[in-house]
PDB file of N, CA, C and O in Angstrom:
ATOM      1  N   MET A   1    -173.879-176.566 -76.845  1.00 86.00           N
ATOM      2  CA  MET A   1    -173.363-177.660 -77.622  1.00 86.00           C
ATOM      3  C   MET A   1    -172.161-177.145 -78.430  1.00 86.00           C
ATOM      4  O   MET A   1    -172.224-176.068 -79.018  1.00 86.00           O
ATOM      5  N   THR A   2    -171.105-177.885 -78.450  1.00 94.00           N
ATOM      6  CA  THR A   2    -169.938-177.509 -79.238  1.00 94.00           C
ATOM      7  C   THR A   2    -170.006-178.175 -80.608  1.00 94.00           C
ATOM      8  O   THR A   2    -170.822-179.061 -80.845  1.00 94.00           O
ATOM      9  N   ASP A   3    -169.131-177.754 -81.507  1.00 96.00           N
ATOM     10  CA  ASP A   3    -169.104-178.306 -82.859  1.00 96.00           C
ATOM     11  C   ASP A   3    -167.644-178.420 -83.290  1.00 96.00           C
ATOM     12  O   ASP A   3    -166.745-177.942 -82.601  1.00 96.00           O
ATOM     13  N   SER A   4    -167.409-179.049 -84.427  1.00 98.00           N
ATOM     14  CA  SER A   4    -166.081-179.136 -85.018  1.00 98.00           C
ATOM     15  C   SER A   4    -166.010-178.232 -86.240  1.00 98.00           C
ATOM     16  O   SER A   4    -166.972-178.147 -87.003  1.00 98.00           O
ATOM     17  N   CYS A   5    -164.880-177.567 -86.413  1.00 98.00           N
ATOM     18  CA  CYS A   5    -164.708-176.662 -87.546  1.00 98.00           C
ATOM     19  C   CYS A   5    -164.701-177.448 -88.850  1.00 98.00           C
ATOM     20  O   CYS A   5    -163.934-178.395 -88.996  1.00 98.00           O
ATOM     21  N   PRO A   6    -165.539-177.068 -89.828  1.00 97.00           N
ATOM     22  CA  PRO A   6    -165.562-177.783 -91.107  1.00 97.00           C
ATOM     23  C   PRO A   6    -164.326-177.510 -91.967  1.00 97.00           C
ATOM     24  O   PRO A   6    -164.076-178.232 -92.925  1.00 97.00           O
ATOM     25  N   ARG A   7    -163.542-176.498 -91.641  1.00 98.00           N
ATOM     26  CA  ARG A   7    -162.361-176.182 -92.433  1.00 98.00           C
ATOM     27  C   ARG A   7    -161.106-176.885 -91.898  1.00 98.00           C
ATOM     28  O   ARG A   7    -160.405-177.557 -92.632  1.00 98.00           O
ATOM     29  N   CYS A   8    -160.820-176.735 -90.605  1.00 98.00           N
ATOM     30  CA  CYS A   8    -159.575-177.288 -90.066  1.00 98.00           C
ATOM     31  C   CYS A   8    -159.785-178.458 -89.112  1.00 98.00           C
ATOM     32  O   CYS A   8    -158.826-179.011 -88.586  1.00 98.00           O
ATOM     33  N   ASN A   9    -161.046-178.827 -88.870  1.00 97.00           N
ATOM     34  CA  ASN A   9    -161.417-179.965 -88.020  1.00 97.00           C
ATOM     35  C   ASN A   9    -161.099-179.791 -86.538  1.00 97.00           C
ATOM     36  O   ASN A   9    -161.041-180.767 -85.809  1.00 97.00           O
ATOM     37  N   ARG A  10    -160.886-178.561 -86.074  1.00 98.00           N
ATOM     38  CA  ARG A  10    -160.698-178.347 -84.636  1.00 98.00           C
ATOM     39  C   ARG A  10    -161.984-178.745 -83.917  1.00 98.00           C
ATOM     40  O   ARG A  10    -163.079-178.365 -84.321  1.00 98.00           O
ATOM     41  N   ARG A  11    -161.852-179.503 -82.848  1.00 98.00           N
ATOM     42  CA  ARG A  11    -163.006-180.007 -82.100  1.00 98.00           C
ATOM     43  C   ARG A  11    -163.383-179.069 -80.960  1.00 98.00           C
ATOM     44  O   ARG A  11    -162.589-178.265 -80.503  1.00 98.00           O
ATOM     45  N   ASP A  12    -164.605-179.228 -80.492  1.00 98.00           N
ATOM     46  CA  ASP A  12    -165.123-178.548 -79.299  1.00 98.00           C
ATOM     47  C   ASP A  12    -165.115-177.027 -79.399  1.00 98.00           C
ATOM     48  O   ASP A  12    -164.820-176.335 -78.426  1.00 98.00           O
ATOM     49  N   VAL A  13    -165.468-176.497 -80.566  1.00 98.00           N
ATOM     50  CA  VAL A  13    -165.586-175.048 -80.739  1.00 98.00           C
ATOM     51  C   VAL A  13    -166.920-174.621 -80.126  1.00 98.00           C
ATOM     52  O   VAL A  13    -167.978-175.125 -80.519  1.00 98.00           O
ATOM     53  N   PRO A  14    -166.901-173.707 -79.148  1.00 98.00           N
ATOM     54  CA  PRO A  14    -168.162-173.274 -78.538  1.00 98.00           C
ATOM     55  C   PRO A  14    -168.888-172.254 -79.421  1.00 98.00           C
ATOM     56  O   PRO A  14    -168.250-171.516 -80.174  1.00 98.00           O
ATOM     57  N   PRO A  15    -170.206-172.184 -79.340  1.00 97.00           N
ATOM     58  CA  PRO A  15    -170.938-171.202 -80.133  1.00 97.00           C
ATOM     59  C   PRO A  15    -170.684-169.789 -79.634  1.00 97.00           C
ATOM     60  O   PRO A  15    -170.493-169.561 -78.439  1.00 97.00           O
ATOM     61  N   ARG A  16    -170.668-168.826 -80.557  1.00 97.00           N
ATOM     62  CA  ARG A  16    -170.548-167.409 -80.195  1.00 97.00           C
ATOM     63  C   ARG A  16    -171.912-166.833 -79.864  1.00 97.00           C
ATOM     64  O   ARG A  16    -172.021-165.882 -79.100  1.00 97.00           O
ATOM     65  N   ALA A  17    -172.956-167.386 -80.474  1.00 97.00           N
ATOM     66  CA  ALA A  17    -174.327-166.929 -80.230  1.00 97.00           C
ATOM     67  C   ALA A  17    -175.270-168.088 -80.527  1.00 97.00           C
ATOM     68  O   ALA A  17    -174.975-168.937 -81.368  1.00 97.00           O
ATOM     69  N   GLU A  18    -176.409-168.113 -79.821  1.00 96.00           N
ATOM     70  CA  GLU A  18    -177.432-169.119 -80.069  1.00 96.00           C
ATOM     71  C   GLU A  18    -178.808-168.478 -79.995  1.00 96.00           C
ATOM     72  O   GLU A  18    -179.018-167.539 -79.231  1.00 96.00           O
ATOM     73  N   ARG A  19    -179.704-169.015 -80.803  1.00 96.00           N
ATOM     74  CA  ARG A  19    -181.110-168.593 -80.768  1.00 96.00           C
ATOM     75  C   ARG A  19    -181.954-169.856 -80.816  1.00 96.00           C
ATOM     76  O   ARG A  19    -181.728-170.728 -81.647  1.00 96.00           O
ATOM     77  N   THR A  20    -182.927-169.937 -79.918  1.00 93.00           N
ATOM     78  CA  THR A  20    -183.787-171.108 -79.837  1.00 93.00           C
ATOM     79  C   THR A  20    -185.234-170.692 -80.009  1.00 93.00           C
ATOM     80  O   THR A  20    -185.674-169.688 -79.451  1.00 93.00           O
ATOM     81  N   ASP A  21    -185.978-171.472 -80.809  1.00 94.00           N
ATOM     82  CA  ASP A  21    -187.418-171.278 -80.906  1.00 94.00           C
ATOM     83  C   ASP A  21    -188.091-172.603 -80.551  1.00 94.00           C
ATOM     84  O   ASP A  21    -187.449-173.483 -79.987  1.00 94.00           O
ATOM     85  N   ASP A  22    -189.354-172.760 -80.877  1.00 91.00           N
ATOM     86  CA  ASP A  22    -190.091-173.966 -80.484  1.00 91.00           C
ATOM     87  C   ASP A  22    -189.524-175.253 -81.085  1.00 91.00           C
ATOM     88  O   ASP A  22    -189.649-176.311 -80.482  1.00 91.00           O
ATOM     89  N   THR A  23    -188.921-175.175 -82.262  1.00 93.00           N
ATOM     90  CA  THR A  23    -188.486-176.396 -82.937  1.00 93.00           C
ATOM     91  C   THR A  23    -186.991-176.480 -83.225  1.00 93.00           C
ATOM     92  O   THR A  23    -186.495-177.571 -83.464  1.00 93.00           O
ATOM     93  N   GLN A  24    -186.267-175.345 -83.224  1.00 94.00           N
ATOM     94  CA  GLN A  24    -184.870-175.351 -83.646  1.00 94.00           C
ATOM     95  C   GLN A  24    -183.976-174.566 -82.691  1.00 94.00           C
ATOM     96  O   GLN A  24    -184.425-173.657 -82.010  1.00 94.00           O
ATOM     97  N   THR A  25    -182.695-174.944 -82.721  1.00 94.00           N
ATOM     98  CA  THR A  25    -181.656-174.152 -82.087  1.00 94.00           C
ATOM     99  C   THR A  25    -180.666-173.778 -83.175  1.00 94.00           C
ATOM    100  O   THR A  25    -180.147-174.645 -83.871  1.00 94.00           O
ATOM    101  N   ARG A  26    -180.435-172.474 -83.355  1.00 96.00           N
ATOM    102  CA  ARG A  26    -179.476-171.995 -84.342  1.00 96.00           C
ATOM    103  C   ARG A  26    -178.245-171.493 -83.597  1.00 96.00           C
ATOM    104  O   ARG A  26    -178.363-170.726 -82.641  1.00 96.00           O
ATOM    105  N   SER A  27    -177.076-171.946 -84.019  1.00 97.00           N
ATOM    106  CA  SER A  27    -175.827-171.586 -83.350  1.00 97.00           C
ATOM    107  C   SER A  27    -174.848-171.001 -84.362  1.00 97.00           C
ATOM    108  O   SER A  27    -174.704-171.530 -85.466  1.00 97.00           O
ATOM    109  N   ALA A  28    -174.184-169.917 -83.962  1.00 98.00           N
ATOM    110  CA  ALA A  28    -173.155-169.291 -84.796  1.00 98.00           C
ATOM    111  C   ALA A  28    -171.792-169.579 -84.172  1.00 98.00           C
ATOM    112  O   ALA A  28    -171.611-169.416 -82.961  1.00 98.00           O
ATOM    113  N   TYR A  29    -170.855-170.007 -85.001  1.00 98.00           N
ATOM    114  CA  TYR A  29    -169.526-170.391 -84.529  1.00 98.00           C
ATOM    115  C   TYR A  29    -168.445-169.618 -85.270  1.00 98.00           C
ATOM    116  O   TYR A  29    -168.632-169.197 -86.406  1.00 98.00           O
ATOM    117  N   ARG A  30    -167.287-169.452 -84.624  1.00 98.00           N
ATOM    118  CA  ARG A  30    -166.083-168.951 -85.271  1.00 98.00           C
ATOM    119  C   ARG A  30    -164.925-169.735 -84.674  1.00 98.00           C
ATOM    120  O   ARG A  30    -164.700-169.717 -83.478  1.00 98.00           O
ATOM    121  N   CYS A  31    -164.160-170.400 -85.525  1.00 98.00           N
ATOM    122  CA  CYS A  31    -163.051-171.235 -85.082  1.00 98.00           C
ATOM    123  C   CYS A  31    -161.907-170.364 -84.559  1.00 98.00           C
ATOM    124  O   CYS A  31    -161.437-169.468 -85.270  1.00 98.00           O
ATOM    125  N   PRO A  32    -161.438-170.625 -83.340  1.00 98.00           N
ATOM    126  CA  PRO A  32    -160.323-169.841 -82.812  1.00 98.00           C
ATOM    127  C   PRO A  32    -158.993-170.179 -83.485  1.00 98.00           C
ATOM    128  O   PRO A  32    -158.045-169.398 -83.418  1.00 98.00           O
ATOM    129  N   ALA A  33    -158.916-171.318 -84.158  1.00 98.00           N
ATOM    130  CA  ALA A  33    -157.669-171.722 -84.806  1.00 98.00           C
ATOM    131  C   ALA A  33    -157.499-171.096 -86.189  1.00 98.00           C
ATOM    132  O   ALA A  33    -156.454-170.529 -86.498  1.00 98.00           O
ATOM    133  N   CYS A  34    -158.545-171.187 -87.038  1.00 98.00           N
ATOM    134  CA  CYS A  34    -158.399-170.720 -88.421  1.00 98.00           C
ATOM    135  C   CYS A  34    -159.285-169.527 -88.768  1.00 98.00           C
ATOM    136  O   CYS A  34    -159.165-168.954 -89.840  1.00 98.00           O
ATOM    137  N   GLY A  35    -160.234-169.168 -87.884  1.00 98.00           N
ATOM    138  CA  GLY A  35    -161.092-168.014 -88.110  1.00 98.00           C
ATOM    139  C   GLY A  35    -162.330-168.276 -88.950  1.00 98.00           C
ATOM    140  O   GLY A  35    -163.124-167.372 -89.191  1.00 98.00           O
ATOM    141  N   HIS A  36    -162.519-169.501 -89.406  1.00 98.00           N
ATOM    142  CA  HIS A  36    -163.686-169.838 -90.229  1.00 98.00           C
ATOM    143  C   HIS A  36    -164.973-169.651 -89.414  1.00 98.00           C
ATOM    144  O   HIS A  36    -165.020-169.984 -88.233  1.00 98.00           O
ATOM    145  N   ALA A  37    -166.017-169.102 -90.032  1.00 98.00           N
ATOM    146  CA  ALA A  37    -167.302-168.895 -89.373  1.00 98.00           C
ATOM    147  C   ALA A  37    -168.367-169.732 -90.074  1.00 98.00           C
ATOM    148  O   ALA A  37    -168.360-169.871 -91.296  1.00 98.00           O
ATOM    149  N   TRP A  38    -169.300-170.289 -89.278  1.00 98.00           N
ATOM    150  CA  TRP A  38    -170.390-171.068 -89.840  1.00 98.00           C
ATOM    151  C   TRP A  38    -171.576-171.036 -88.884  1.00 98.00           C
ATOM    152  O   TRP A  38    -171.460-170.638 -87.735  1.00 98.00           O
ATOM    153  N   ILE A  39    -172.735-171.434 -89.397  1.00 97.00           N
ATOM    154  CA  ILE A  39    -173.973-171.462 -88.623  1.00 97.00           C
ATOM    155  C   ILE A  39    -174.576-172.854 -88.751  1.00 97.00           C
ATOM    156  O   ILE A  39    -174.561-173.441 -89.834  1.00 97.00           O
ATOM    157  N   THR A  40    -175.107-173.372 -87.642  1.00 96.00           N
ATOM    158  CA  THR A  40    -175.831-174.635 -87.683  1.00 96.00           C
ATOM    159  C   THR A  40    -177.275-174.391 -87.271  1.00 96.00           C
ATOM    160  O   THR A  40    -177.581-173.441 -86.561  1.00 96.00           O
ATOM    161  N   SER A  41    -178.150-175.259 -87.727  1.00 95.00           N
ATOM    162  CA  SER A  41    -179.539-175.250 -87.318  1.00 95.00           C
ATOM    163  C   SER A  41    -179.883-176.688 -86.969  1.00 95.00           C
ATOM    164  O   SER A  41    -179.795-177.579 -87.818  1.00 95.00           O
ATOM    165  N   ARG A  42    -180.243-176.914 -85.703  1.00 93.00           N
ATOM    166  CA  ARG A  42    -180.522-178.264 -85.230  1.00 93.00           C
ATOM    167  C   ARG A  42    -181.952-178.343 -84.732  1.00 93.00           C
ATOM    168  O   ARG A  42    -182.436-177.445 -84.057  1.00 93.00           O
ATOM    169  N   LEU A  43    -182.617-179.468 -85.034  1.00 94.00           N
ATOM    170  CA  LEU A  43    -183.948-179.701 -84.514  1.00 94.00           C
ATOM    171  C   LEU A  43    -183.844-180.039 -83.036  1.00 94.00           C
ATOM    172  O   LEU A  43    -183.078-180.922 -82.645  1.00 94.00           O
ATOM    173  N   ARG A  44    -184.600-179.339 -82.213  1.00 89.00           N
ATOM    174  CA  ARG A  44    -184.554-179.585 -80.774  1.00 89.00           C
ATOM    175  C   ARG A  44    -184.971-180.996 -80.420  1.00 89.00           C
ATOM    176  O   ARG A  44    -184.451-181.598 -79.481  1.00 89.00           O
ATOM    177  N   SER A  45    -185.897-181.570 -81.178  1.00 90.00           N
ATOM    178  CA  SER A  45    -186.381-182.928 -80.887  1.00 90.00           C
ATOM    179  C   SER A  45    -185.294-183.984 -81.087  1.00 90.00           C
ATOM    180  O   SER A  45    -185.376-185.083 -80.531  1.00 90.00           O
ATOM    181  N   ALA A  46    -184.259-183.680 -81.852  1.00 91.00           N
ATOM    182  CA  ALA A  46    -183.170-184.620 -82.080  1.00 91.00           C
ATOM    183  C   ALA A  46    -182.147-184.621 -80.949  1.00 91.00           C
ATOM    184  O   ALA A  46    -181.302-185.507 -80.862  1.00 91.00           O
ATOM    185  N   TYR A  47    -182.206-183.603 -80.072  1.00 83.00           N
ATOM    186  CA  TYR A  47    -181.271-183.462 -78.960  1.00 83.00           C
ATOM    187  C   TYR A  47    -182.067-183.281 -77.668  1.00 83.00           C
ATOM    188  O   TYR A  47    -182.181-182.173 -77.144  1.00 83.00           O
ATOM    189  N   PRO A  48    -182.642-184.371 -77.146  1.00 78.00           N
ATOM    190  CA  PRO A  48    -183.468-184.246 -75.944  1.00 78.00           C
ATOM    191  C   PRO A  48    -182.643-183.740 -74.759  1.00 78.00           C
ATOM    192  O   PRO A  48    -181.437-183.951 -74.680  1.00 78.00           O
ATOM    193  N   ALA A  49    -183.308-183.064 -73.850  1.00 72.00           N
ATOM    194  CA  ALA A  49    -182.632-182.519 -72.662  1.00 72.00           C
ATOM    195  C   ALA A  49    -182.047-183.658 -71.832  1.00 72.00           C
ATOM    196  O   ALA A  49    -182.646-184.732 -71.717  1.00 72.00           O
ATOM    197  N   ALA A  50    -180.889-183.391 -71.263  1.00 51.00           N
ATOM    198  CA  ALA A  50    -180.215-184.440 -70.461  1.00 51.00           C
ATOM    199  C   ALA A  50    -180.790-184.501 -69.064  1.00 51.00           C
ATOM    200  O   ALA A  50    -181.370-183.621 -68.553  1.00 51.00           O
TER     201      ALA A  50
END
């Protein structure tokens, strides 16, 4: 899953690393445009498999 940079709003930034457990997916991002780094934690139940 891609994300948008919270600093410069660049879209479709791919995760650099992901970790998944029974309930969550944690993704680490770094924006290629401005270098900002952030982490998201998403509930797996909110993003059903396609």
